[in-house]
Short mmCIF file of C-alpha atoms and ligand atoms in Angstrom, two decimals:
data_model
loop_
_atom_site.label_atom_id
_atom_site.label_comp_id
_atom_site.label_asym_id
_atom_site.label_seq_id
_atom_site.Cartn_x
_atom_site.Cartn_y
_atom_site.Cartn_z
CA UNK A 258 -18.59 -66.94 -94.93
CA UNK A 259 -16.21 -64.38 -93.49
CA UNK A 260 -12.71 -63.62 -94.74
CA UNK A 261 -10.44 -64.25 -91.75
CA UNK A 262 -6.99 -63.90 -93.26
CA UNK A 263 -5.38 -62.34 -96.30
CA UNK A 264 -1.75 -62.60 -97.29
CA UNK A 265 0.49 -61.85 -100.24
CA UNK A 266 3.06 -64.43 -101.37
CA UNK A 267 5.94 -63.17 -103.54
CA UNK A 268 8.23 -65.69 -105.21
CA UNK A 269 10.49 -65.95 -108.22
CA UNK A 270 10.51 -69.48 -109.69
CA UNK A 271 12.11 -68.44 -112.98
CA UNK A 272 10.48 -65.01 -112.77
CA UNK A 273 8.56 -62.97 -110.21
CA UNK A 274 4.99 -63.85 -109.27
CA UNK A 275 2.73 -62.18 -106.71
CA UNK A 276 -0.09 -64.32 -105.32
CA UNK A 277 -2.92 -63.35 -102.98
CA UNK A 278 -4.33 -65.95 -100.61
CA UNK A 279 -7.65 -65.31 -98.85
CA UNK A 280 -8.91 -67.65 -96.13
CA UNK A 281 -12.45 -67.88 -94.78
CA UNK A 282 -13.95 -69.06 -91.53
CA UNK A 283 -15.54 -71.92 -93.49
CA UNK A 284 -12.07 -73.38 -94.05
CA UNK A 285 -12.21 -72.61 -97.78
CA UNK A 286 -9.44 -70.45 -99.24
CA UNK A 287 -8.91 -68.79 -102.60
CA UNK A 288 -5.92 -67.72 -104.69
CA UNK A 289 -5.55 -64.75 -107.04
CA UNK A 290 -2.74 -63.62 -109.31
CA UNK A 291 -1.41 -60.09 -108.59
CA UNK A 292 1.63 -60.05 -110.87
CA UNK A 293 2.40 -56.80 -112.71
CA UNK A 294 5.68 -57.34 -114.55
CA UNK A 295 8.46 -55.05 -113.28
CA UNK A 296 6.09 -53.31 -110.83
CA UNK A 297 5.44 -56.27 -108.52
CA UNK A 298 6.17 -54.52 -105.24
CA UNK A 299 3.84 -51.62 -106.08
CA UNK A 300 0.91 -54.04 -106.18
CA UNK A 301 2.11 -55.78 -103.00
CA UNK A 302 2.10 -52.41 -101.20
CA UNK A 303 -1.30 -51.45 -102.63
CA UNK A 304 -2.79 -54.73 -101.43
CA UNK A 305 -1.12 -54.80 -98.04
CA UNK A 306 -1.51 -51.12 -97.18
CA UNK A 307 -4.85 -50.29 -98.74
CA UNK A 308 -6.94 -53.39 -99.39
CA UNK A 309 -6.28 -56.33 -97.13
CA UNK A 310 -7.13 -54.64 -93.80
CA UNK A 311 -10.51 -53.67 -95.28
CA UNK A 312 -11.16 -57.22 -96.55
CA UNK A 313 -10.98 -58.94 -93.19
CA UNK A 314 -14.46 -59.68 -91.84
CA UNK A 315 -16.24 -59.23 -95.19
CA UNK A 316 -18.52 -61.95 -96.55
CA UNK A 317 -16.52 -63.70 -99.28
CA UNK A 318 -19.74 -64.61 -101.10
CA UNK A 319 -20.46 -60.98 -102.04
CA UNK A 320 -18.04 -60.71 -104.95
CA UNK A 321 -19.85 -57.93 -106.83
CA UNK A 322 -20.12 -55.72 -103.76
CA UNK A 323 -16.49 -56.26 -102.79
CA UNK A 324 -15.42 -55.42 -106.35
CA UNK A 325 -17.29 -52.11 -106.20
CA UNK A 326 -15.99 -51.41 -102.70
CA UNK A 327 -12.41 -51.48 -104.01
CA UNK A 328 -13.17 -49.86 -107.39
CA UNK A 329 -15.63 -47.09 -106.50
CA UNK A 330 -14.30 -46.87 -102.99
CA UNK A 331 -10.87 -45.86 -104.29
CA UNK A 332 -11.12 -42.15 -104.97
CA UNK A 333 -7.95 -42.59 -107.10
CA UNK A 334 -9.43 -45.26 -109.27
CA UNK A 335 -8.20 -47.30 -112.27
CA UNK A 336 -4.58 -47.64 -113.38
CA UNK A 337 -2.57 -50.87 -113.63
CA UNK A 338 -1.52 -51.08 -109.97
CA UNK A 339 -5.00 -50.54 -108.53
CA UNK A 340 -6.70 -52.77 -111.09
CA UNK A 341 -4.18 -55.60 -110.63
CA UNK A 342 -4.79 -55.52 -106.88
CA UNK A 343 -8.57 -55.63 -107.47
CA UNK A 344 -8.07 -58.48 -109.95
CA UNK A 345 -6.23 -60.58 -107.38
CA UNK A 346 -8.97 -60.08 -104.78
CA UNK A 347 -11.66 -60.86 -107.35
CA UNK A 348 -9.94 -64.03 -108.63
CA UNK A 349 -9.45 -65.31 -105.09
CA UNK A 350 -13.15 -64.70 -104.32
CA UNK A 351 -14.31 -66.58 -107.44
CA UNK A 352 -11.91 -69.38 -106.47
CA UNK A 353 -13.51 -69.50 -103.01
CA UNK A 354 -17.03 -69.51 -104.48
CA UNK A 355 -16.21 -72.41 -106.79
CA UNK A 356 -14.61 -74.39 -103.99
CA UNK A 357 -17.49 -73.66 -101.60
CA UNK A 358 -20.03 -74.84 -104.20
CA UNK A 359 -17.83 -77.74 -105.32
CA UNK A 360 -17.78 -76.69 -108.97
CA UNK A 361 -15.19 -75.42 -111.45
CA UNK A 362 -15.14 -71.71 -112.26
CA UNK A 363 -16.41 -72.20 -115.82
CA UNK A 364 -19.70 -73.49 -114.41
CA UNK A 365 -20.17 -70.26 -112.48
CA UNK A 366 -19.59 -68.29 -115.69
CA UNK A 367 -22.39 -70.01 -117.58
CA UNK A 368 -20.91 -73.44 -118.22
CA UNK A 369 -18.92 -74.70 -121.18
CA UNK A 370 -19.47 -73.17 -124.60
CA UNK A 371 -16.72 -75.45 -125.98
CA UNK A 372 -14.68 -78.43 -124.87
CA UNK A 373 -11.20 -77.02 -125.46
CA UNK A 374 -9.49 -73.70 -125.93
CA UNK A 375 -7.54 -72.83 -129.08
CA UNK A 376 -4.19 -71.36 -128.07
CA UNK A 377 -1.50 -69.65 -130.10
CA UNK A 378 2.20 -70.43 -129.92
CA UNK A 379 5.15 -68.09 -130.12
CA UNK A 380 7.51 -68.72 -133.04
CA UNK A 381 10.56 -66.46 -132.95
CA UNK A 382 13.84 -66.30 -134.77
CA UNK A 383 17.10 -64.38 -134.71
CA UNK A 384 16.77 -64.07 -138.47
CA UNK A 385 14.14 -64.69 -141.11
CA UNK A 386 15.09 -68.33 -141.74
CA UNK A 387 15.02 -69.16 -138.01
CA UNK A 388 11.61 -67.57 -137.60
CA UNK A 389 10.25 -69.55 -140.56
CA UNK A 390 11.70 -72.76 -139.07
CA UNK A 391 10.16 -71.92 -135.69
CA UNK A 392 6.74 -71.71 -137.36
CA UNK A 393 7.35 -75.19 -138.81
CA UNK A 394 8.29 -76.51 -135.38
CA UNK A 395 5.11 -75.09 -133.83
CA UNK A 396 3.06 -76.68 -136.62
CA UNK A 397 4.76 -80.01 -135.90
CA UNK A 398 3.74 -79.65 -132.24
CA UNK A 399 0.17 -79.36 -133.44
CA UNK A 400 -0.46 -75.63 -133.08
CA UNK A 401 -3.18 -74.30 -135.35
CA UNK A 402 -2.48 -70.66 -134.43
CA UNK A 403 1.05 -69.27 -134.43
CA UNK A 404 2.46 -65.82 -133.71
CA UNK A 405 5.66 -65.09 -135.62
CA UNK A 406 8.31 -62.54 -134.59
CA UNK A 407 11.87 -62.10 -135.78
CA UNK A 408 14.86 -59.82 -135.39
CA UNK A 409 14.84 -57.07 -137.99
CA UNK A 410 18.03 -56.56 -140.02
CA UNK A 411 19.48 -53.13 -139.23
CA UNK A 412 17.60 -52.84 -135.92
CA UNK A 413 19.73 -53.46 -132.81
CA UNK A 414 16.99 -54.98 -130.62
CA UNK A 415 13.67 -56.26 -131.86
CA UNK A 416 10.72 -57.03 -129.60
CA UNK A 417 9.96 -60.68 -128.85
CA UNK A 418 13.28 -62.30 -129.72
CA UNK A 419 14.93 -64.34 -126.93
CA UNK A 420 18.52 -63.89 -125.84
CA UNK A 421 20.64 -67.05 -126.24
CA UNK A 422 18.72 -70.32 -126.20
CA UNK A 423 16.41 -69.45 -123.32
CA UNK A 424 12.69 -68.85 -123.68
CA UNK A 425 11.73 -65.22 -124.29
CA UNK A 426 11.66 -63.20 -121.06
CA UNK A 427 11.67 -59.43 -121.48
CA UNK A 428 12.18 -58.51 -117.79
CA UNK A 429 15.84 -58.45 -116.80
CA UNK A 430 17.47 -58.14 -113.37
CA UNK A 431 18.00 -54.61 -112.06
CA UNK A 432 17.18 -51.35 -113.83
CA UNK A 433 15.71 -51.30 -117.31
CA UNK A 434 17.94 -52.20 -120.22
CA UNK A 435 17.96 -49.49 -122.93
CA UNK A 436 17.28 -51.00 -126.33
CA UNK A 437 17.59 -49.35 -129.74
CA UNK A 438 14.71 -49.52 -132.18
CA UNK A 439 13.79 -48.04 -135.58
CA UNK A 440 10.39 -48.61 -137.21
CA UNK A 441 11.23 -47.95 -140.90
CA UNK A 442 13.39 -51.09 -141.47
CA UNK A 443 10.75 -53.15 -139.63
CA UNK A 444 8.00 -51.94 -141.97
CA UNK A 445 10.08 -52.98 -144.98
CA UNK A 446 11.00 -56.34 -143.44
CA UNK A 447 7.73 -57.70 -142.07
CA UNK A 448 6.01 -58.37 -145.45
CA UNK A 449 9.09 -60.41 -146.49
CA UNK A 450 8.85 -62.54 -143.34
CA UNK A 451 5.13 -63.15 -143.76
CA UNK A 452 5.54 -63.95 -147.42
CA UNK A 453 8.15 -66.60 -146.61
CA UNK A 454 5.96 -68.12 -143.90
CA UNK A 455 2.90 -68.36 -146.15
CA UNK A 456 4.83 -69.54 -149.22
CA UNK A 457 6.54 -72.24 -147.12
CA UNK A 458 3.55 -73.56 -145.17
CA UNK A 459 0.45 -72.31 -146.96
CA UNK A 460 -2.67 -70.83 -145.45
CA UNK A 461 -4.29 -73.62 -143.44
CA UNK A 462 -3.27 -72.27 -140.03
CA UNK A 463 -3.82 -69.00 -138.18
CA UNK A 464 -0.94 -66.54 -138.37
CA UNK A 465 -0.53 -63.71 -135.83
CA UNK A 466 1.97 -60.92 -135.24
CA UNK A 467 2.62 -58.45 -132.40
CA UNK A 468 3.70 -54.92 -133.42
CA UNK A 469 4.17 -54.07 -129.72
CA UNK A 470 3.05 -50.44 -130.04
CA UNK A 471 5.83 -49.47 -132.46
CA UNK A 472 3.90 -47.66 -135.23
CA UNK A 473 2.30 -44.27 -135.75
CA UNK A 474 -1.31 -44.49 -136.97
CA UNK A 475 -0.35 -44.00 -140.63
CA UNK A 476 2.51 -46.51 -140.40
CA UNK A 477 0.13 -48.98 -138.77
CA UNK A 478 -2.48 -48.44 -141.49
CA UNK A 479 0.15 -49.07 -144.16
CA UNK A 480 1.37 -52.18 -142.36
CA UNK A 481 -2.13 -53.59 -141.87
CA UNK A 482 -2.79 -53.07 -145.59
CA UNK A 483 0.52 -54.75 -146.51
CA UNK A 484 -0.45 -57.74 -144.37
CA UNK A 485 -3.70 -58.43 -146.26
CA UNK A 486 -2.28 -60.99 -148.74
CA UNK A 487 -1.03 -63.06 -145.77
CA UNK A 488 -4.45 -63.45 -144.19
CA UNK A 489 -3.48 -62.69 -140.57
CA UNK A 490 -5.65 -63.89 -137.72
CA UNK A 491 -4.64 -60.64 -136.05
CA UNK A 492 -2.17 -57.80 -135.95
CA UNK A 493 -1.60 -56.95 -132.28
CA UNK A 494 -1.03 -53.54 -130.71
CA UNK A 495 -0.26 -51.76 -134.00
CA UNK A 496 -0.26 -48.38 -132.21
CA UNK A 497 0.43 -47.41 -128.62
CA UNK A 498 -2.55 -48.39 -126.48
CA UNK A 499 -3.35 -44.93 -125.19
CA UNK A 500 -3.94 -43.49 -128.68
CA UNK A 501 -7.34 -45.01 -129.28
CA UNK A 502 -8.20 -42.64 -132.13
CA UNK A 503 -5.22 -44.13 -133.99
CA UNK A 504 -7.28 -47.23 -134.62
CA UNK A 505 -9.69 -45.25 -136.82
CA UNK A 506 -6.93 -44.59 -139.33
CA UNK A 507 -6.04 -48.29 -139.50
CA UNK A 508 -9.66 -49.34 -140.05
CA UNK A 509 -10.11 -46.80 -142.82
CA UNK A 510 -7.40 -48.49 -144.86
CA UNK A 511 -7.44 -52.17 -144.04
CA UNK A 512 -9.54 -55.14 -143.00
CA UNK A 513 -6.65 -56.95 -141.27
CA UNK A 514 -8.10 -57.97 -137.86
CA UNK A 515 -6.76 -55.94 -134.94
CA UNK A 516 -6.14 -57.06 -131.34
CA UNK A 517 -5.38 -54.51 -128.65
CA UNK A 518 -5.19 -53.88 -124.96
CA UNK A 519 -2.74 -56.06 -123.04
CA UNK A 520 -1.78 -52.84 -121.25
CA UNK A 521 -5.40 -51.73 -120.69
CA UNK A 522 -7.05 -52.15 -117.31
CA UNK A 523 -10.62 -50.88 -117.62
CA UNK A 524 -13.75 -51.18 -119.74
CA UNK A 525 -13.42 -47.43 -120.32
CA UNK A 526 -10.21 -48.07 -122.28
CA UNK A 527 -12.35 -50.06 -124.71
CA UNK A 528 -15.63 -48.18 -125.12
CA UNK A 529 -14.69 -46.24 -128.28
CA UNK A 530 -12.78 -49.17 -129.74
CA UNK A 531 -15.65 -51.59 -129.27
CA UNK A 532 -18.65 -49.40 -130.01
CA UNK A 533 -17.04 -47.95 -133.17
CA UNK A 534 -15.93 -51.49 -134.15
CA UNK A 535 -12.31 -50.41 -134.49
CA UNK A 536 -10.93 -53.69 -133.16
CA UNK A 537 -11.63 -57.41 -133.47
CA UNK A 538 -10.07 -58.84 -130.28
CA UNK A 539 -9.82 -57.75 -126.63
CA UNK A 540 -6.39 -58.51 -125.10
CA UNK A 541 -6.84 -57.13 -121.57
CA UNK A 542 -6.05 -60.02 -119.19
CA UNK A 543 -8.02 -60.99 -116.09
CA UNK A 544 -5.02 -60.22 -113.85
CA UNK A 545 -4.69 -56.58 -114.95
CA UNK A 546 -8.26 -55.79 -115.95
CA UNK A 547 -10.08 -55.93 -112.63
CA UNK A 548 -10.57 -59.68 -112.50
CA UNK A 549 -13.34 -61.96 -113.68
CA UNK A 550 -16.10 -59.62 -112.49
CA UNK A 551 -14.89 -56.77 -114.70
CA UNK A 552 -13.87 -58.91 -117.67
CA UNK A 553 -17.39 -60.38 -117.77
CA UNK A 554 -18.67 -56.87 -118.43
CA UNK A 555 -16.03 -56.20 -121.07
CA UNK A 556 -16.77 -59.52 -122.80
CA UNK A 557 -20.50 -58.78 -122.75
CA UNK A 558 -19.99 -55.32 -124.29
CA UNK A 559 -17.62 -56.82 -126.86
CA UNK A 560 -20.14 -59.53 -127.75
CA UNK A 561 -22.79 -56.94 -128.61
CA UNK A 562 -20.41 -55.57 -131.27
CA UNK A 563 -19.15 -58.99 -132.44
CA UNK A 564 -15.72 -58.38 -130.95
CA UNK A 565 -14.01 -61.50 -129.56
CA UNK A 566 -11.80 -62.26 -126.59
CA UNK A 567 -8.08 -62.98 -127.07
CA UNK A 568 -6.48 -62.85 -123.63
CA UNK A 569 -2.87 -61.88 -123.07
CA UNK A 570 -1.10 -65.00 -121.78
CA UNK A 571 2.63 -64.28 -121.54
CA UNK A 572 4.74 -65.98 -118.87
CA UNK A 573 4.71 -62.87 -116.69
CA UNK A 574 1.09 -63.69 -115.81
CA UNK A 575 1.04 -66.54 -113.28
CA UNK A 576 -0.43 -70.03 -113.78
CA UNK A 577 -3.38 -68.90 -111.62
CA UNK A 578 -4.24 -66.21 -114.16
CA UNK A 579 -3.74 -68.68 -117.01
CA UNK A 580 -6.12 -71.21 -115.46
CA UNK A 581 -8.70 -68.48 -114.74
CA UNK A 582 -8.39 -67.40 -118.39
CA UNK A 583 -9.05 -70.94 -119.61
CA UNK A 584 -12.23 -71.15 -117.51
CA UNK A 585 -13.36 -67.83 -118.97
CA UNK A 586 -12.39 -68.90 -122.52
CA UNK A 587 -14.41 -72.10 -122.15
CA UNK A 588 -17.47 -70.24 -120.95
CA UNK A 589 -17.96 -67.12 -123.10
CA UNK A 590 -19.53 -67.38 -126.53
CA UNK A 591 -17.31 -64.69 -128.05
CA UNK A 592 -14.01 -66.45 -127.50
CA UNK A 593 -11.37 -66.02 -130.21
CA UNK A 594 -7.99 -67.38 -129.16
CA UNK A 595 -5.83 -67.63 -126.02
CA UNK A 596 -2.12 -66.76 -125.93
CA UNK A 597 -0.06 -69.68 -124.60
CA UNK A 598 3.54 -69.32 -123.45
CA UNK A 599 4.49 -72.28 -121.25
CA UNK A 600 6.04 -71.34 -117.91
CA UNK A 601 9.50 -72.64 -117.06
CA UNK A 602 9.79 -75.77 -114.87
CA UNK A 603 10.51 -74.02 -111.52
CA UNK A 604 7.11 -72.31 -111.82
CA UNK A 605 5.46 -75.74 -111.73
CA UNK A 606 7.52 -76.62 -108.67
CA UNK A 607 5.55 -73.89 -106.87
CA UNK A 608 2.22 -73.90 -108.71
CA UNK A 609 0.34 -77.19 -109.17
CA UNK A 610 -1.76 -76.72 -112.27
CA UNK A 611 -4.90 -78.37 -113.58
CA UNK A 612 -4.57 -77.57 -117.29
CA UNK A 613 -2.73 -79.20 -120.14
CA UNK A 614 -1.81 -78.54 -123.74
CA UNK A 615 -2.57 -81.04 -126.46
CA UNK A 616 -2.24 -80.54 -130.23
CA UNK A 617 -3.05 -76.84 -130.45
CA UNK A 618 -5.61 -76.65 -127.64
CA UNK A 619 -5.62 -76.36 -123.84
CA UNK A 620 -8.04 -78.17 -121.57
CA UNK A 621 -8.67 -77.78 -117.85
CA UNK A 622 -9.96 -80.39 -115.42
CA UNK A 623 -13.04 -80.04 -113.22
CA UNK A 624 -11.40 -79.26 -109.87
CA UNK A 625 -13.59 -76.77 -107.97
CA UNK A 626 -12.80 -73.08 -108.32
CA UNK A 627 -9.85 -72.03 -110.47
CA UNK A 628 -8.08 -75.25 -109.52
CA UNK A 629 -4.44 -74.14 -109.19
CA UNK A 630 -2.60 -74.68 -105.89
CA UNK A 631 0.48 -72.94 -104.51
CA UNK A 632 3.10 -74.75 -102.44
CA UNK A 633 4.07 -72.05 -99.95
CA UNK A 634 7.12 -73.91 -98.66
CA UNK A 635 8.49 -74.34 -102.18
CA UNK A 636 7.71 -70.67 -102.92
CA UNK A 637 10.16 -69.71 -100.14
CA UNK A 638 12.96 -71.40 -102.10
CA UNK A 639 12.59 -68.77 -104.84
CA UNK A 640 12.94 -65.28 -103.35
CA UNK A 641 11.94 -62.11 -105.21
CA UNK A 642 14.48 -60.73 -107.70
CA UNK A 643 14.18 -57.05 -108.67
CA UNK A 644 13.72 -56.94 -112.46
CA UNK A 645 12.54 -54.42 -115.06
CA UNK A 646 11.09 -54.44 -118.54
CA UNK A 647 13.37 -52.80 -121.15
CA UNK A 648 12.93 -49.28 -122.47
CA UNK A 649 13.51 -48.31 -126.09
CA UNK A 650 15.24 -45.39 -127.79
CA UNK A 651 15.48 -44.56 -131.48
CA UNK A 652 18.92 -44.62 -133.11
CA UNK A 653 19.31 -40.86 -132.51
CA UNK A 654 18.62 -41.38 -128.80
CA UNK A 655 14.97 -40.29 -128.69
CA UNK A 656 12.91 -42.18 -126.11
CA UNK A 657 10.37 -44.43 -127.83
CA UNK A 658 7.68 -46.98 -126.96
CA UNK A 659 9.00 -50.39 -125.91
C1 GCO B 983 2.56 -60.53 -125.57
C2 GCO B 983 3.19 -59.38 -124.88
C3 GCO B 983 4.31 -59.69 -123.96
C4 GCO B 983 4.63 -58.41 -123.15
C5 GCO B 983 4.97 -58.77 -121.75
C6 GCO B 983 5.26 -57.57 -120.91
O1 GCO B 983 1.86 -60.27 -126.52
O2 GCO B 983 2.72 -61.64 -125.10
O3 GCO B 983 3.41 -58.31 -125.74
O4 GCO B 983 5.45 -60.20 -124.60
O5 GCO B 983 5.63 -57.68 -123.73
O6 GCO B 983 3.92 -59.52 -121.23
O7 GCO B 983 5.32 -57.89 -119.57
MG1 MG B 984 1.64 -58.28 -126.96
#
């Protein structure tokens, strides 16, 4: 089954998405997500210049070999751009295999380990009261796992809080917006927010929070310890991803579960964290972590150390990635939770999806392969818009982690 054509589709139905479409001489085609927020065109160039010409003529059935061709074959290996390009190729090949065999992706990954996938909602507020209300709203919608974020008094721009009434979307048109952040007021504020949430609604639901890389190791250790009375499901990205040793300090002081790695792209980012049991959940998504082929290896390593999977699922990952994640979540034994941020309506004008949300869980139907379709004519109605993620500075002007 030879690959006869490969093309990249870029569209912006509400936000930018990059999609790879591979066609075979058997008439079966596959789709893969190649979206890297704010760096979309870098992945397009990597695919078009360096990968797609080498894909034509290859046997689409040989997923493992093709993965290694693009991973080992790239002398300059790893990194988010390279690994996102490999992910898109890999997803499209798994989609083709499922379609060719007439079976959904989860069957190729070992079959169902569960019937539905627990997802977590985003509850955000411009102030403490709003954030607490947003948690109540998510509970009313049936969510059993809820991430809470709020603006921090005295901090000009907090991570995760939407502008106006629109859904949260960090990437903004043009060059990066410069935001102002300070960690000290946040550290004082977060226990108050969590206390209000737990004293209002009790403990019979999972509560999560994303630090978004804003702490030093000792600040993160203090925060994780302060979170213990609130029984968090996880504290996400307490320190910047590249400082893996920072996780040792957190573990030494607290048993609050830790999730990390939405910015990771390789199993080698996780080896110390998993083998030393410094984390509880893997966040690296299929779209940025080398696809299903590579994530299977990460999930298997994690399982050995009783670490669970908790895929990144923000709206800057396309519905194709979300559907692929649900297949994976259904299949692996060591599944923890899946992030769920519904895409805006225009995205569903372009992408026809096969999953649905119901009372705290997502399910996916049994269409062969990944099961998401793209309407290429509709995609043309939404041309690419250059956009960037923000950057952050401290109040004295020092560049900081966003
Ligand atoms: C999350 C993430 C996102 C990222 C975004 C960047 O946990 O969902 O932190 O909000 O900031 O995906 O592109
Ligand atoms: Mg995050």
